mmCIF file of C-alpha atoms (C1' of nucleotides) in Angstrom:
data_model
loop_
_atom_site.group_PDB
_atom_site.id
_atom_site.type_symbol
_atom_site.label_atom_id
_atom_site.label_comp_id
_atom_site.label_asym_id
_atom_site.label_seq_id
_atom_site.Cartn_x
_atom_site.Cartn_y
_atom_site.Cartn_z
ATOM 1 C CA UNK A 18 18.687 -12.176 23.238
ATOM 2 C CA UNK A 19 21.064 -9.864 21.325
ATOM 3 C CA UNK A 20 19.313 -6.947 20.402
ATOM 4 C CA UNK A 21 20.034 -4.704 17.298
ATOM 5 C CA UNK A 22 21.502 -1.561 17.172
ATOM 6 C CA UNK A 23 18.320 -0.144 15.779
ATOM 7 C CA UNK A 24 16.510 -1.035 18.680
ATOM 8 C CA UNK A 25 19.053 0.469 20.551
ATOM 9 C CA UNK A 26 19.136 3.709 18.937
ATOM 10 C CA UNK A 27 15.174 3.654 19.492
ATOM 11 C CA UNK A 28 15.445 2.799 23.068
ATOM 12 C CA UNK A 29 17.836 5.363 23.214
ATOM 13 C CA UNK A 30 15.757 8.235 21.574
ATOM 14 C CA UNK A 31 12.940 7.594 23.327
ATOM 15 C CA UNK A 32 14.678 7.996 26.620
ATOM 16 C CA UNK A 33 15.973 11.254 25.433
ATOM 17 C CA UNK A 34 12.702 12.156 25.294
ATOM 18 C CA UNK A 35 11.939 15.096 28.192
ATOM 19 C CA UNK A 36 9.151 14.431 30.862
ATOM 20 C CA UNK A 37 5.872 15.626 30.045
ATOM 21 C CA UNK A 38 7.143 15.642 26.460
ATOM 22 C CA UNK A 39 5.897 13.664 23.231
ATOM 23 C CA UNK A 40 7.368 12.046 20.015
ATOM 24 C CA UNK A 41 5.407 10.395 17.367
ATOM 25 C CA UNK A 42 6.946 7.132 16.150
ATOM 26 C CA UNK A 43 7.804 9.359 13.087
ATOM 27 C CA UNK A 44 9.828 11.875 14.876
ATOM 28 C CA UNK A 45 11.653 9.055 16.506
ATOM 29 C CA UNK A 46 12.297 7.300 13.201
ATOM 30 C CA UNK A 47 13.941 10.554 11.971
ATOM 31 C CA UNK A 48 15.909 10.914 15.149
ATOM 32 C CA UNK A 49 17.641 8.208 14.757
ATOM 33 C CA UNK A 50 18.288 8.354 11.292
ATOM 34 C CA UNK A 51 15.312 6.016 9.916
ATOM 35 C CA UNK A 52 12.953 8.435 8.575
ATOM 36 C CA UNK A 53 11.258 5.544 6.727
ATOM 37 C CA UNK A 54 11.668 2.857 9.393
ATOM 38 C CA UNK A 55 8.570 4.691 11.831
ATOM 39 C CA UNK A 56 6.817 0.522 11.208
ATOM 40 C CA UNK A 57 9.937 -0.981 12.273
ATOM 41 C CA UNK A 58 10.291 1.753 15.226
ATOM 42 C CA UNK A 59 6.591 0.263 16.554
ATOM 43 C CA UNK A 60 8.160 -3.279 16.327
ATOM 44 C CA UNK A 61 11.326 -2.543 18.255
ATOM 45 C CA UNK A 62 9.401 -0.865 21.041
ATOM 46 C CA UNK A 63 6.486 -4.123 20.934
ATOM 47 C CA UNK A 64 9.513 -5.878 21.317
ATOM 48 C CA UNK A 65 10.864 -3.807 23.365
ATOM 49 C CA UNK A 66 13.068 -5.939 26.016
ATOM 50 C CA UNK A 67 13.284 -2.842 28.182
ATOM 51 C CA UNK A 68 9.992 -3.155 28.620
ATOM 52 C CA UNK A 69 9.058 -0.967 31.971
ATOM 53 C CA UNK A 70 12.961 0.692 32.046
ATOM 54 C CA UNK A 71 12.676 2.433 28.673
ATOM 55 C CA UNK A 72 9.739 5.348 28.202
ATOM 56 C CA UNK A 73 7.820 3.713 25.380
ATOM 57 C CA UNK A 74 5.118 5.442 26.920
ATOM 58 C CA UNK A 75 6.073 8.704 25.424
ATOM 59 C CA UNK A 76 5.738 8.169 21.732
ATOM 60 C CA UNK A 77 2.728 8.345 20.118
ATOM 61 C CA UNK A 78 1.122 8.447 16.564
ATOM 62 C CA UNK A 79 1.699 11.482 14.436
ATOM 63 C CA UNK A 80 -1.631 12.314 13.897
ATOM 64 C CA UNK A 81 -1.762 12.653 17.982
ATOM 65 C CA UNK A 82 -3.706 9.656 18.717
ATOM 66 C CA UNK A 83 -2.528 6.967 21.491
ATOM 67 C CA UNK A 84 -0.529 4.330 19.240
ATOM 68 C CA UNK A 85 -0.650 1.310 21.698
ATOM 69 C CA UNK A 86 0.868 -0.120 24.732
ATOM 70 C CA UNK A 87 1.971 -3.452 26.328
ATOM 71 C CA UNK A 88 -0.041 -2.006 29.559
ATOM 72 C CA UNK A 89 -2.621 -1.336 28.134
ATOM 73 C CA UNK A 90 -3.246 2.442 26.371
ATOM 74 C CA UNK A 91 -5.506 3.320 29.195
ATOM 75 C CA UNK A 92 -2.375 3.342 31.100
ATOM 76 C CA UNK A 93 0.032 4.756 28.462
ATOM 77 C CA UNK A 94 -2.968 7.847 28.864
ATOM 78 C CA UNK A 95 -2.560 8.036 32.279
ATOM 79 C CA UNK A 96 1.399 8.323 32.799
ATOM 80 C CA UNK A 97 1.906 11.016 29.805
ATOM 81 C CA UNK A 98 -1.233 13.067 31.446
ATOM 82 C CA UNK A 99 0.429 13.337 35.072
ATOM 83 C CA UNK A 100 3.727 13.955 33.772
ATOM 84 C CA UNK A 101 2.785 16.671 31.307
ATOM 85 C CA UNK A 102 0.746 18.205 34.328
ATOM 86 C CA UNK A 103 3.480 18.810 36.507
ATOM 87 C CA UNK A 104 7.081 19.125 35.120
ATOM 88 C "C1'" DA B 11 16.778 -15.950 1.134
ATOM 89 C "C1'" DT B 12 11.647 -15.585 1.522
ATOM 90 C "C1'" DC B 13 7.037 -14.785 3.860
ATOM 91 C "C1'" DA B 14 4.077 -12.890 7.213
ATOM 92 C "C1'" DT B 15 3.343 -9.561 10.922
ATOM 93 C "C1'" DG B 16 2.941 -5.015 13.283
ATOM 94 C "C1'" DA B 17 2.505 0.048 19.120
ATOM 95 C "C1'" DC B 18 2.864 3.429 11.499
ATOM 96 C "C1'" DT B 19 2.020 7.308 7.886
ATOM 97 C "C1'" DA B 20 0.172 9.685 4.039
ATOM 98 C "C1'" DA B 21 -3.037 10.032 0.414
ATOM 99 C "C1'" DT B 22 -7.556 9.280 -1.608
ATOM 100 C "C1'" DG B 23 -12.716 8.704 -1.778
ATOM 101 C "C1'" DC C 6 -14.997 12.109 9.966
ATOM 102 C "C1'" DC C 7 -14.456 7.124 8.553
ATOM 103 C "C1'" DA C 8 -12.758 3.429 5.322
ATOM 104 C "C1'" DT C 9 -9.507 1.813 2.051
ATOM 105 C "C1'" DT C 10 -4.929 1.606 -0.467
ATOM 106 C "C1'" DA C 11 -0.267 1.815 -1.001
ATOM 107 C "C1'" DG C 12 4.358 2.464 0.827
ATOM 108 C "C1'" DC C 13 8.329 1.278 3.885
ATOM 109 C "C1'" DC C 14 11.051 -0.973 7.486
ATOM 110 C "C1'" DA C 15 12.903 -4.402 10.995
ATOM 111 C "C1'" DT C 16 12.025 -8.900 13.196
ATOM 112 C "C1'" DG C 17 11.022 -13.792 13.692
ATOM 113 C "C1'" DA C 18 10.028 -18.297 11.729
#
DNA sequence: ATCATGACTAATG
DNA sequence: CCATTAGCCATGA
């Protein structure tokens, strides 16, 4: 399964991505140049084959809310609280 | 090439 | 605050 070098870029922003920090799907889209592609960002990281290596669990919705997660958002809520407790 | 889908966003009522 | 509409993009069939 070849993936695309947008989903790389995407896996690769969101990795950048600082414990106990956040980036809406948005922010990621404009990171890696796809200021319009924030759907297809959501797709590559549903998709994502890293799933469990890469920290999809760090981007959220731009209007702050919990977008979703393979794990269930429950979880997704649970890692970004402990890691933006202690740094 | 075309259609349908989705972890989205912004605007409007 | 909640519901609806329109816009935009990449992926898979």
């Amino acid at each position: 399964m070849n993936i695309t070098p947008f989903q790389q870029k995407v896996y690769d922003f969101v990795q950048t991505i600082p414990k106990g920090e956040t980036a809406t799907y948005k922010n990621v889209a404009v990171g890696i140049g796809h200021p319009k592609a924030y759907r297809a960002v959501g797709s590559a990281l549903n998709r994502n084959p890293f799933i469990g290596r890469v920290s999809c669990h760090r981007v959220i919705k731009s209007n702050g809310q919990i977008g979703g997660y393979v794990l269930g958002t429950n979880k997704k809520l649970e890692l970004l609280k402990k890691e933006s407790l202690n740094s």
